[in-house]
mmCIF file of C-alpha atoms and ligand atoms in Angstrom:
data_model
loop_
_atom_site.group_PDB
_atom_site.id
_atom_site.type_symbol
_atom_site.label_atom_id
_atom_site.label_comp_id
_atom_site.label_asym_id
_atom_site.label_seq_id
_atom_site.Cartn_x
_atom_site.Cartn_y
_atom_site.Cartn_z
ATOM 1 C CA UNK A 1 3.108 -21.179 0.858
ATOM 2 C CA UNK A 2 0.791 -19.383 3.238
ATOM 3 C CA UNK A 3 -2.935 -19.036 2.680
ATOM 4 C CA UNK A 4 -4.508 -15.960 4.210
ATOM 5 C CA UNK A 5 -8.293 -15.888 4.113
ATOM 6 C CA UNK A 6 -10.172 -12.641 3.818
ATOM 7 C CA UNK A 7 -13.805 -12.934 4.821
ATOM 8 C CA UNK A 8 -16.201 -10.120 4.174
ATOM 9 C CA UNK A 9 -19.963 -10.016 4.469
ATOM 10 C CA UNK A 10 -20.629 -11.679 1.140
ATOM 11 C CA UNK A 11 -17.374 -13.208 -0.026
ATOM 12 C CA UNK A 12 -14.237 -15.132 0.801
ATOM 13 C CA UNK A 13 -10.875 -14.483 -0.829
ATOM 14 C CA UNK A 14 -7.788 -16.661 -0.483
ATOM 15 C CA UNK A 15 -4.477 -14.821 -0.675
ATOM 16 C CA UNK A 16 -1.795 -17.365 -1.534
ATOM 17 C CA UNK A 17 1.586 -15.933 -0.579
ATOM 18 C CA UNK A 18 4.657 -17.789 -1.780
ATOM 19 C CA UNK A 19 2.712 -19.962 -4.228
ATOM 20 C CA UNK A 20 4.172 -20.668 -7.674
ATOM 21 C CA UNK A 21 2.144 -18.688 -10.188
ATOM 22 C CA UNK A 22 2.315 -21.454 -12.788
ATOM 23 C CA UNK A 23 0.008 -23.506 -10.544
ATOM 24 C CA UNK A 24 -2.799 -21.046 -11.200
ATOM 25 C CA UNK A 25 -4.188 -23.454 -13.787
ATOM 26 C CA UNK A 26 -5.207 -25.857 -11.035
ATOM 27 C CA UNK A 27 -7.376 -23.175 -9.468
ATOM 28 C CA UNK A 28 -9.236 -22.109 -12.600
ATOM 29 C CA UNK A 29 -12.413 -23.453 -14.192
ATOM 30 C CA UNK A 30 -11.763 -25.549 -17.305
ATOM 31 C CA UNK A 31 -13.618 -23.220 -19.634
ATOM 32 C CA UNK A 32 -14.874 -19.653 -19.848
ATOM 33 C CA UNK A 33 -11.689 -18.029 -18.578
ATOM 34 C CA UNK A 34 -10.143 -14.878 -20.095
ATOM 35 C CA UNK A 35 -6.760 -13.542 -19.039
ATOM 36 C CA UNK A 36 -6.304 -9.799 -18.625
ATOM 37 C CA UNK A 37 -2.720 -8.587 -18.540
ATOM 38 C CA UNK A 38 -0.361 -5.894 -19.824
ATOM 39 C CA UNK A 39 2.205 -5.988 -22.617
ATOM 40 C CA UNK A 40 5.252 -6.113 -20.322
ATOM 41 C CA UNK A 41 3.877 -9.155 -18.548
ATOM 42 C CA UNK A 42 3.069 -10.870 -21.848
ATOM 43 C CA UNK A 43 6.666 -10.343 -22.996
ATOM 44 C CA UNK A 44 8.157 -11.904 -19.877
ATOM 45 C CA UNK A 45 5.611 -14.502 -18.818
ATOM 46 C CA UNK A 46 3.198 -14.880 -21.756
ATOM 47 C CA UNK A 47 4.696 -18.158 -22.998
ATOM 48 C CA UNK A 48 3.809 -19.779 -19.662
ATOM 49 C CA UNK A 49 0.217 -18.515 -19.464
ATOM 50 C CA UNK A 50 -2.541 -21.128 -19.223
ATOM 51 C CA UNK A 51 -4.233 -21.664 -22.577
ATOM 52 C CA UNK A 52 -7.090 -19.188 -22.496
ATOM 53 C CA UNK A 53 -7.874 -16.090 -24.573
ATOM 54 C CA UNK A 54 -5.686 -13.148 -23.570
ATOM 55 C CA UNK A 55 -6.711 -9.486 -23.605
ATOM 56 C CA UNK A 56 -4.074 -6.906 -22.854
ATOM 57 C CA UNK A 57 -3.561 -3.251 -22.064
ATOM 58 C CA UNK A 58 -0.655 -0.844 -22.446
ATOM 59 C CA UNK A 59 1.328 -0.875 -19.208
ATOM 60 C CA UNK A 60 0.874 1.894 -16.693
ATOM 61 C CA UNK A 61 -1.526 4.184 -14.915
ATOM 62 C CA UNK A 62 -2.616 5.730 -18.251
ATOM 63 C CA UNK A 63 -4.692 2.621 -18.872
ATOM 64 C CA UNK A 64 -6.780 3.177 -15.752
ATOM 65 C CA UNK A 65 -9.697 4.840 -17.479
ATOM 66 C CA UNK A 66 -13.229 3.979 -18.485
ATOM 67 C CA UNK A 67 -12.439 3.963 -22.181
ATOM 68 C CA UNK A 68 -10.021 1.104 -21.670
ATOM 69 C CA UNK A 69 -12.618 -0.870 -19.708
ATOM 70 C CA UNK A 70 -15.059 -0.475 -22.548
ATOM 71 C CA UNK A 71 -12.563 -1.801 -25.093
ATOM 72 C CA UNK A 72 -11.719 -4.719 -22.833
ATOM 73 C CA UNK A 73 -15.397 -5.570 -22.429
ATOM 74 C CA UNK A 74 -15.749 -5.654 -26.229
ATOM 75 C CA UNK A 75 -12.840 -8.050 -26.433
ATOM 76 C CA UNK A 76 -14.378 -10.284 -23.773
ATOM 77 C CA UNK A 77 -17.589 -10.393 -25.782
ATOM 78 C CA UNK A 78 -15.608 -11.295 -28.904
ATOM 79 C CA UNK A 79 -13.910 -14.075 -26.975
ATOM 80 C CA UNK A 80 -17.287 -15.526 -26.067
ATOM 81 C CA UNK A 81 -17.085 -14.837 -22.336
ATOM 82 C CA UNK A 82 -20.603 -15.025 -20.912
ATOM 83 C CA UNK A 83 -22.153 -14.652 -17.481
ATOM 84 C CA UNK A 84 -20.500 -17.869 -16.334
ATOM 85 C CA UNK A 85 -17.118 -16.468 -17.337
ATOM 86 C CA UNK A 86 -14.047 -15.860 -15.219
ATOM 87 C CA UNK A 87 -11.447 -13.096 -15.514
ATOM 88 C CA UNK A 88 -7.903 -13.832 -14.400
ATOM 89 C CA UNK A 89 -5.829 -10.662 -14.038
ATOM 90 C CA UNK A 90 -2.088 -11.297 -14.342
ATOM 91 C CA UNK A 91 -0.185 -8.127 -13.556
ATOM 92 C CA UNK A 92 0.429 -5.277 -11.168
ATOM 93 C CA UNK A 93 -2.017 -2.921 -9.537
ATOM 94 C CA UNK A 94 -3.305 -1.453 -12.775
ATOM 95 C CA UNK A 95 -4.166 -4.816 -14.288
ATOM 96 C CA UNK A 96 -5.746 -6.098 -11.063
ATOM 97 C CA UNK A 97 -7.807 -2.908 -10.683
ATOM 98 C CA UNK A 98 -9.143 -3.197 -14.199
ATOM 99 C CA UNK A 99 -9.737 -6.936 -13.899
ATOM 100 C CA UNK A 100 -11.733 -6.488 -10.684
ATOM 101 C CA UNK A 101 -13.708 -3.552 -12.037
ATOM 102 C CA UNK A 102 -14.503 -5.335 -15.273
ATOM 103 C CA UNK A 103 -15.495 -8.518 -13.456
ATOM 104 C CA UNK A 104 -17.904 -6.569 -11.314
ATOM 105 C CA UNK A 105 -19.744 -4.902 -14.185
ATOM 106 C CA UNK A 106 -19.422 -7.308 -17.105
ATOM 107 C CA UNK A 107 -22.782 -9.071 -17.514
ATOM 108 C CA UNK A 108 -23.637 -7.583 -14.098
ATOM 109 C CA UNK A 109 -20.782 -9.419 -12.492
ATOM 110 C CA UNK A 110 -18.640 -12.481 -13.207
ATOM 111 C CA UNK A 111 -15.974 -14.325 -11.207
ATOM 112 C CA UNK A 112 -12.378 -13.145 -10.998
ATOM 113 C CA UNK A 113 -8.954 -13.818 -9.495
ATOM 114 C CA UNK A 114 -5.461 -12.359 -9.785
ATOM 115 C CA UNK A 115 -1.869 -13.349 -10.191
ATOM 116 C CA UNK A 116 -0.388 -10.279 -8.584
ATOM 117 C CA UNK A 117 3.002 -9.514 -10.127
ATOM 118 C CA UNK A 118 4.278 -6.261 -8.600
ATOM 119 C CA UNK A 119 5.376 -5.707 -5.011
ATOM 120 C CA UNK A 120 2.919 -2.822 -4.731
ATOM 121 C CA UNK A 121 -0.029 -4.971 -5.711
ATOM 122 C CA UNK A 122 1.134 -7.977 -3.659
ATOM 123 C CA UNK A 123 1.392 -6.020 -0.424
ATOM 124 C CA UNK A 124 -1.440 -3.628 -0.960
ATOM 125 C CA UNK A 125 -3.523 -3.223 -4.055
ATOM 126 C CA UNK A 126 -4.779 -6.695 -4.743
ATOM 127 C CA UNK A 127 -5.943 -7.369 -1.196
ATOM 128 C CA UNK A 128 -8.990 -5.547 -0.001
ATOM 129 C CA UNK A 129 -11.265 -5.652 -3.004
ATOM 130 C CA UNK A 130 -11.122 -2.012 -3.993
ATOM 131 C CA UNK A 131 -11.028 -1.239 -7.718
ATOM 132 C CA UNK A 132 -11.070 1.988 -9.556
ATOM 133 C CA UNK A 133 -10.273 4.008 -12.628
ATOM 134 C CA UNK A 134 -9.178 7.625 -12.804
ATOM 135 C CA UNK A 135 -11.158 10.560 -14.102
ATOM 136 C CA UNK A 136 -8.600 12.912 -15.636
ATOM 137 C CA UNK A 137 -6.068 13.556 -12.913
ATOM 138 C CA UNK A 138 -8.440 12.583 -10.119
ATOM 139 C CA UNK A 139 -7.498 9.109 -8.968
ATOM 140 C CA UNK A 140 -9.923 6.221 -8.505
ATOM 141 C CA UNK A 141 -12.992 8.418 -8.694
ATOM 142 C CA UNK A 142 -15.006 5.664 -10.320
ATOM 143 C CA UNK A 143 -14.777 2.298 -8.707
ATOM 144 C CA UNK A 144 -16.374 -0.474 -6.758
ATOM 145 C CA UNK A 145 -15.694 -3.287 -4.344
ATOM 146 C CA UNK A 146 -15.101 -6.736 -5.739
ATOM 147 C CA UNK A 147 -13.294 -9.467 -3.855
ATOM 148 C CA UNK A 148 -11.281 -11.762 -6.133
ATOM 149 C CA UNK A 149 -11.710 -15.480 -5.387
ATOM 150 C CA UNK A 150 -7.981 -15.839 -4.920
ATOM 151 C CA UNK A 151 -4.787 -13.845 -5.327
ATOM 152 C CA UNK A 152 -1.451 -15.516 -6.005
ATOM 153 C CA UNK A 153 1.563 -13.575 -4.721
ATOM 154 C CA UNK A 154 4.671 -15.301 -6.096
ATOM 155 C CA UNK A 155 7.809 -13.509 -4.858
ATOM 156 C CA UNK A 156 9.887 -14.986 -7.694
ATOM 157 C CA UNK A 157 7.954 -12.830 -10.164
ATOM 158 C CA UNK A 158 9.329 -9.750 -8.396
ATOM 159 C CA UNK A 159 12.796 -10.540 -9.774
ATOM 160 C CA UNK A 160 11.833 -9.077 -13.151
ATOM 161 C CA UNK A 161 10.280 -5.899 -11.756
ATOM 162 C CA UNK A 162 12.147 -2.693 -12.711
ATOM 163 C CA UNK A 163 14.072 -1.259 -9.734
ATOM 164 C CA UNK A 164 11.906 1.845 -9.358
ATOM 165 C CA UNK A 165 8.714 -0.199 -9.382
ATOM 166 C CA UNK A 166 10.182 -2.511 -6.775
ATOM 167 C CA UNK A 167 11.194 0.329 -4.457
ATOM 168 C CA UNK A 168 7.838 2.011 -4.973
ATOM 169 C CA UNK A 169 6.198 -1.186 -3.689
ATOM 170 C CA UNK A 170 8.625 -1.324 -0.808
ATOM 171 C CA UNK A 171 7.289 2.040 0.373
ATOM 172 C CA UNK A 172 3.829 0.498 0.689
ATOM 173 C CA UNK A 173 5.339 -2.409 2.646
ATOM 174 C CA UNK A 174 7.003 0.071 5.012
ATOM 175 C CA UNK A 175 3.644 1.829 5.373
ATOM 176 C CA UNK A 176 2.026 -1.370 6.576
ATOM 177 C CA UNK A 177 4.854 -1.896 9.053
ATOM 178 C CA UNK A 178 4.485 1.645 10.368
ATOM 179 C CA UNK A 179 0.755 1.508 10.933
ATOM 180 C CA UNK A 180 0.410 -2.031 12.130
ATOM 181 C CA UNK A 181 3.433 -4.244 12.566
ATOM 182 C CA UNK A 182 6.500 -3.213 14.481
ATOM 183 C CA UNK A 183 8.147 -6.586 13.813
ATOM 184 C CA UNK A 184 7.824 -6.090 10.077
ATOM 185 C CA UNK A 185 9.539 -2.726 10.482
ATOM 186 C CA UNK A 186 12.428 -4.448 12.285
ATOM 187 C CA UNK A 187 12.708 -7.047 9.523
ATOM 188 C CA UNK A 188 12.873 -4.384 6.798
ATOM 189 C CA UNK A 189 15.373 -2.392 8.820
ATOM 190 C CA UNK A 190 17.636 -5.336 9.667
ATOM 191 C CA UNK A 191 17.670 -7.146 6.318
ATOM 192 C CA UNK A 192 18.441 -4.471 3.780
ATOM 193 C CA UNK A 193 20.762 -6.662 1.704
ATOM 194 C CA UNK A 194 18.131 -9.404 1.410
ATOM 195 C CA UNK A 195 15.406 -6.898 0.603
ATOM 196 C CA UNK A 196 17.503 -5.261 -2.099
ATOM 197 C CA UNK A 197 18.497 -8.611 -3.631
ATOM 198 C CA UNK A 198 14.796 -9.601 -3.546
ATOM 199 C CA UNK A 199 15.381 -12.759 -1.561
ATOM 200 C CA UNK A 200 12.186 -14.767 -2.197
ATOM 201 C CA UNK A 201 11.927 -16.317 1.279
ATOM 202 C CA UNK A 202 12.437 -12.990 2.995
ATOM 203 C CA UNK A 203 9.921 -11.370 0.661
ATOM 204 C CA UNK A 204 7.378 -14.124 1.246
ATOM 205 C CA UNK A 205 7.667 -13.508 4.959
ATOM 206 C CA UNK A 206 7.283 -9.724 4.586
ATOM 207 C CA UNK A 207 4.395 -9.999 2.138
ATOM 208 C CA UNK A 208 2.619 -12.462 4.462
ATOM 209 C CA UNK A 209 2.986 -10.097 7.377
ATOM 210 C CA UNK A 210 1.616 -7.208 5.334
ATOM 211 C CA UNK A 211 -1.273 -9.211 3.900
ATOM 212 C CA UNK A 212 -2.167 -10.574 7.340
ATOM 213 C CA UNK A 213 -2.428 -7.053 8.682
ATOM 214 C CA UNK A 214 -4.440 -5.859 5.729
ATOM 215 C CA UNK A 215 -6.690 -8.923 5.915
ATOM 216 C CA UNK A 216 -7.467 -8.178 9.553
ATOM 217 C CA UNK A 217 -8.324 -4.578 8.705
ATOM 218 C CA UNK A 218 -10.432 -5.415 5.684
ATOM 219 C CA UNK A 219 -12.276 -8.206 7.472
ATOM 220 C CA UNK A 220 -13.146 -5.847 10.295
ATOM 221 C CA UNK A 221 -14.012 -2.929 8.071
ATOM 222 C CA UNK A 222 -14.695 -3.746 4.441
ATOM 223 C CA UNK A 223 -16.016 -0.394 3.304
ATOM 224 C CA UNK A 224 -13.630 2.049 4.908
ATOM 225 C CA UNK A 225 -15.205 3.738 7.840
ATOM 226 C CA UNK A 226 -12.763 3.492 10.698
ATOM 227 C CA UNK A 227 -9.867 1.062 10.797
ATOM 228 C CA UNK A 228 -9.433 0.967 7.064
ATOM 229 C CA UNK A 229 -8.675 4.671 7.084
ATOM 230 C CA UNK A 230 -5.332 3.890 8.683
ATOM 231 C CA UNK A 231 -4.194 2.318 5.409
ATOM 232 C CA UNK A 232 -4.206 5.844 4.079
ATOM 233 C CA UNK A 233 -1.149 6.725 6.160
ATOM 234 C CA UNK A 234 1.218 8.886 4.101
ATOM 235 C CA UNK A 235 -1.342 9.213 1.319
ATOM 236 C CA UNK A 236 -2.810 12.645 2.117
ATOM 237 C CA UNK A 237 0.424 14.445 1.314
ATOM 238 C CA UNK A 238 1.458 11.522 -0.897
ATOM 239 C CA UNK A 239 -1.374 12.002 -3.378
ATOM 240 C CA UNK A 240 -0.688 15.739 -3.542
ATOM 241 C CA UNK A 241 2.996 15.071 -4.247
ATOM 242 C CA UNK A 242 2.106 12.374 -6.771
ATOM 243 C CA UNK A 243 -0.188 14.763 -8.641
ATOM 244 C CA UNK A 244 2.218 17.680 -8.586
ATOM 245 C CA UNK A 245 5.494 15.919 -9.353
ATOM 246 C CA UNK A 246 4.241 12.801 -11.163
ATOM 247 C CA UNK A 247 6.405 10.610 -8.936
ATOM 248 C CA UNK A 248 5.657 6.909 -8.809
ATOM 249 C CA UNK A 249 3.013 6.188 -6.191
ATOM 250 C CA UNK A 250 5.327 4.602 -3.607
ATOM 251 C CA UNK A 251 7.895 7.395 -3.779
ATOM 252 C CA UNK A 252 5.188 9.984 -3.239
ATOM 253 C CA UNK A 253 3.730 7.956 -0.374
ATOM 254 C CA UNK A 254 7.206 7.643 1.183
ATOM 255 C CA UNK A 255 7.528 11.419 1.184
ATOM 256 C CA UNK A 256 3.991 11.614 2.548
ATOM 257 C CA UNK A 257 4.999 9.229 5.340
ATOM 258 C CA UNK A 258 8.033 11.337 6.165
ATOM 259 C CA UNK A 259 5.771 14.374 6.473
ATOM 260 C CA UNK A 260 3.124 12.530 8.470
ATOM 261 C CA UNK A 261 5.840 11.223 10.807
ATOM 262 C CA UNK A 262 7.179 14.751 11.244
ATOM 263 C CA UNK A 263 3.644 15.928 11.944
ATOM 264 C CA UNK A 264 3.202 13.145 14.520
ATOM 265 C CA UNK A 265 6.462 14.235 16.146
ATOM 266 C CA UNK A 266 5.297 17.850 16.267
ATOM 267 C CA UNK A 267 2.094 16.740 17.986
ATOM 268 C CA UNK A 268 4.104 14.785 20.549
ATOM 269 C CA UNK A 269 2.705 11.435 19.393
ATOM 270 C CA UNK A 270 6.043 9.825 18.539
ATOM 271 C CA UNK A 271 9.563 10.286 19.887
ATOM 272 C CA UNK A 272 12.388 11.952 18.022
ATOM 273 C CA UNK A 273 14.176 8.582 18.031
ATOM 274 C CA UNK A 274 11.249 6.905 16.231
ATOM 275 C CA UNK A 275 10.978 9.770 13.760
ATOM 276 C CA UNK A 276 14.672 9.444 12.974
ATOM 277 C CA UNK A 277 14.424 5.677 12.538
ATOM 278 C CA UNK A 278 11.577 6.113 10.082
ATOM 279 C CA UNK A 279 13.236 8.790 7.960
ATOM 280 C CA UNK A 280 16.577 6.935 8.037
ATOM 281 C CA UNK A 281 14.903 3.773 6.765
ATOM 282 C CA UNK A 282 13.054 5.556 3.959
ATOM 283 C CA UNK A 283 16.208 7.446 3.030
ATOM 284 C CA UNK A 284 18.348 4.305 3.019
ATOM 285 C CA UNK A 285 16.163 2.797 0.296
ATOM 286 C CA UNK A 286 16.399 5.987 -1.759
ATOM 287 C CA UNK A 287 12.723 6.712 -1.226
ATOM 288 C CA UNK A 288 12.827 10.398 -0.370
ATOM 289 C CA UNK A 289 13.130 12.491 -3.532
ATOM 290 C CA UNK A 290 12.926 16.259 -3.058
ATOM 291 C CA UNK A 291 9.464 17.740 -3.408
ATOM 292 C CA UNK A 292 8.331 21.282 -3.182
ATOM 293 C CA UNK A 293 4.711 22.145 -3.836
ATOM 294 C CA UNK A 294 4.204 25.909 -3.885
ATOM 295 C CA UNK A 295 2.079 27.748 -1.401
ATOM 296 C CA UNK A 296 -1.044 28.328 -3.466
ATOM 297 C CA UNK A 297 -1.172 24.829 -4.917
ATOM 298 C CA UNK A 298 -0.829 22.535 -1.914
ATOM 299 C CA UNK A 299 -4.206 23.561 -0.470
ATOM 300 C CA UNK A 300 -5.965 22.854 -3.751
ATOM 301 C CA UNK A 301 -4.332 19.452 -4.028
ATOM 302 C CA UNK A 302 -5.089 18.481 -0.427
ATOM 303 C CA UNK A 303 -8.710 19.455 -0.952
ATOM 304 C CA UNK A 304 -8.933 16.864 -3.715
ATOM 305 C CA UNK A 305 -8.401 14.156 -1.122
ATOM 306 C CA UNK A 306 -11.314 11.728 -1.302
ATOM 307 C CA UNK A 307 -11.170 11.277 2.475
ATOM 308 C CA UNK A 308 -12.183 14.827 3.202
ATOM 309 C CA UNK A 309 -15.478 15.920 4.656
ATOM 310 C CA UNK A 310 -16.151 19.607 4.088
ATOM 311 C CA UNK A 311 -12.971 21.503 4.877
ATOM 312 C CA UNK A 312 -11.697 18.777 7.194
ATOM 313 C CA UNK A 313 -9.646 15.748 6.285
ATOM 314 C CA UNK A 314 -9.011 12.510 8.097
ATOM 315 C CA UNK A 315 -5.290 12.612 8.673
ATOM 316 C CA UNK A 316 -3.446 9.502 9.799
ATOM 317 C CA UNK A 317 -0.820 10.049 12.498
ATOM 318 C CA UNK A 318 1.523 7.548 14.085
ATOM 319 C CA UNK A 319 1.559 7.087 17.802
ATOM 320 C CA UNK A 320 4.554 4.778 17.679
ATOM 321 C CA UNK A 321 6.192 2.497 15.133
ATOM 322 C CA UNK A 322 3.491 -0.071 14.347
ATOM 323 C CA UNK A 323 0.559 1.970 15.589
ATOM 324 C CA UNK A 324 -1.548 4.671 13.926
ATOM 325 C CA UNK A 325 -4.540 6.833 14.619
ATOM 326 C CA UNK A 326 -6.802 8.839 12.285
ATOM 327 C CA UNK A 327 -7.871 12.313 13.330
ATOM 328 C CA UNK A 328 -10.098 14.852 11.656
ATOM 329 C CA UNK A 329 -8.160 18.080 11.085
ATOM 330 C CA UNK A 330 -8.866 21.240 9.077
ATOM 331 C CA UNK A 331 -7.174 21.190 5.663
ATOM 332 C CA UNK A 332 -5.626 24.551 6.560
ATOM 333 C CA UNK A 333 -3.620 22.875 9.346
ATOM 334 C CA UNK A 334 -2.246 20.250 6.993
ATOM 335 C CA UNK A 335 -1.322 23.028 4.559
ATOM 336 C CA UNK A 336 0.470 24.974 7.305
ATOM 337 C CA UNK A 337 2.407 21.937 8.366
ATOM 338 C CA UNK A 338 3.505 21.195 4.797
ATOM 339 C CA UNK A 339 4.728 24.746 4.362
ATOM 340 C CA UNK A 340 6.730 24.930 7.576
ATOM 341 C CA UNK A 341 8.057 21.361 7.729
ATOM 342 C CA UNK A 342 11.810 21.056 7.446
ATOM 343 C CA UNK A 343 13.022 17.502 6.927
ATOM 344 C CA UNK A 344 15.412 16.156 9.533
ATOM 345 C CA UNK A 345 14.125 18.371 12.332
HETATM 346 P P1 LIG B 401 1.497 -1.072 -9.700
HETATM 347 O O1 LIG B 401 2.765 -0.428 -9.317
HETATM 348 O O2 LIG B 401 0.268 -0.445 -9.139
HETATM 349 O O3 LIG B 401 1.516 -2.523 -9.506
HETATM 350 P P2 LIG B 401 1.421 -1.417 -12.599
HETATM 351 O O4 LIG B 401 0.418 -2.468 -12.724
HETATM 352 O O5 LIG B 401 1.359 -0.298 -13.578
HETATM 353 O O6 LIG B 401 1.359 -0.710 -11.216
HETATM 354 O O7 LIG B 401 2.860 -2.063 -12.649
HETATM 355 C C1 LIG B 401 3.978 -1.250 -12.709
HETATM 356 C C2 LIG B 401 4.845 -1.558 -13.904
HETATM 357 O O8 LIG B 401 5.587 -2.753 -13.650
HETATM 358 C C3 LIG B 401 4.113 -1.803 -15.214
HETATM 359 O O9 LIG B 401 4.895 -1.262 -16.258
HETATM 360 C C4 LIG B 401 4.060 -3.304 -15.312
HETATM 361 O O10 LIG B 401 3.996 -3.757 -16.649
HETATM 362 C C5 LIG B 401 5.366 -3.693 -14.680
HETATM 363 N N1 LIG B 401 5.369 -5.004 -14.030
HETATM 364 C C6 LIG B 401 4.470 -5.468 -13.136
HETATM 365 N N2 LIG B 401 4.853 -6.654 -12.677
HETATM 366 C C7 LIG B 401 6.021 -6.972 -13.271
HETATM 367 C C8 LIG B 401 6.929 -8.067 -13.195
HETATM 368 N N3 LIG B 401 6.725 -9.095 -12.353
HETATM 369 N N4 LIG B 401 8.036 -8.023 -13.976
HETATM 370 C C9 LIG B 401 8.268 -6.973 -14.798
HETATM 371 N N5 LIG B 401 7.480 -5.911 -14.903
HETATM 372 C C10 LIG B 401 6.347 -5.905 -14.160
HETATM 373 ZN ZN1 LIG B 402 -0.937 3.454 -1.835
#
């Protein structure tokens, strides 16, 4: 088990990678706890939950809306959770987002922690303290920062994750490698059999590497001004593709990373050899579904990017495997690149 500590101005979060989730009981207060989870998790793990009231949501992104938060808050009230209460989210990114959001507004803020059950949330979503719900099709428009007291990332839980969810999370792991950890990239490239069989020791190592990188970024830059922007690599095009094609997040981000790598190549920031390594790796995990957003629509979708300022966006380029840089570019340039990019060039 590795403990990675994330310190921000007013909080400390322990990310426990490789810990057994059943031990969560030892970390919780004796009373006042409510568990927030989704129905899939209840079916698989519910009989081993600690004995506290359980509130649940329907699985999936559809539950990330204010209405659901309101219902959950009512259930917390019914369960007698007061201002000394504690919310434990057990689930993937959606559950952890809602748990953190709810904990930050319920009774003006109560304590919270997560058992993070999906690869996507273990490597990305549950570290960093960002929460949000969607407003129609616009993602995470309403949200806040709330650092959980601890996050358990148990790689054994990933065994029950559906294949597509697992691979979607893997894309986010590859993103971390690309922007910040060349060694992690090598590990993912050289251990495909172990990655695909979800070897828990290998996964623990990869998740630790990813969380360590993210912890360093978040500690340096909690509220996303400079460094933290790099985490958005692949997401500018990725979000557009996700909105247009309704792909799973990681698949859309993988395509976004392919495009951003191609863009970096065009700008002379990376070599053709690096570009080919990146696209070969994404392709070998089946992460590059075809996408084709028509001319008139791509601009509109890119303009929805939350990271834009006026008609410019902060676009994250690579300047090598394991190193990234954010640059302000006009949206029109990103549109042009999308329209003339030919994969494999
Ligand atoms: P994210 O991909 O952001 O983590 P979700 O929280 O929606 O998104 O999780 C993705 C899907 O995987 C959901 O249907 C959820 O119920 C399911 N899921 C999450 N963790 C596990 C797990 N360990 N085993 C089986 N299914 C899981
Ligand atoms: Zn993402």
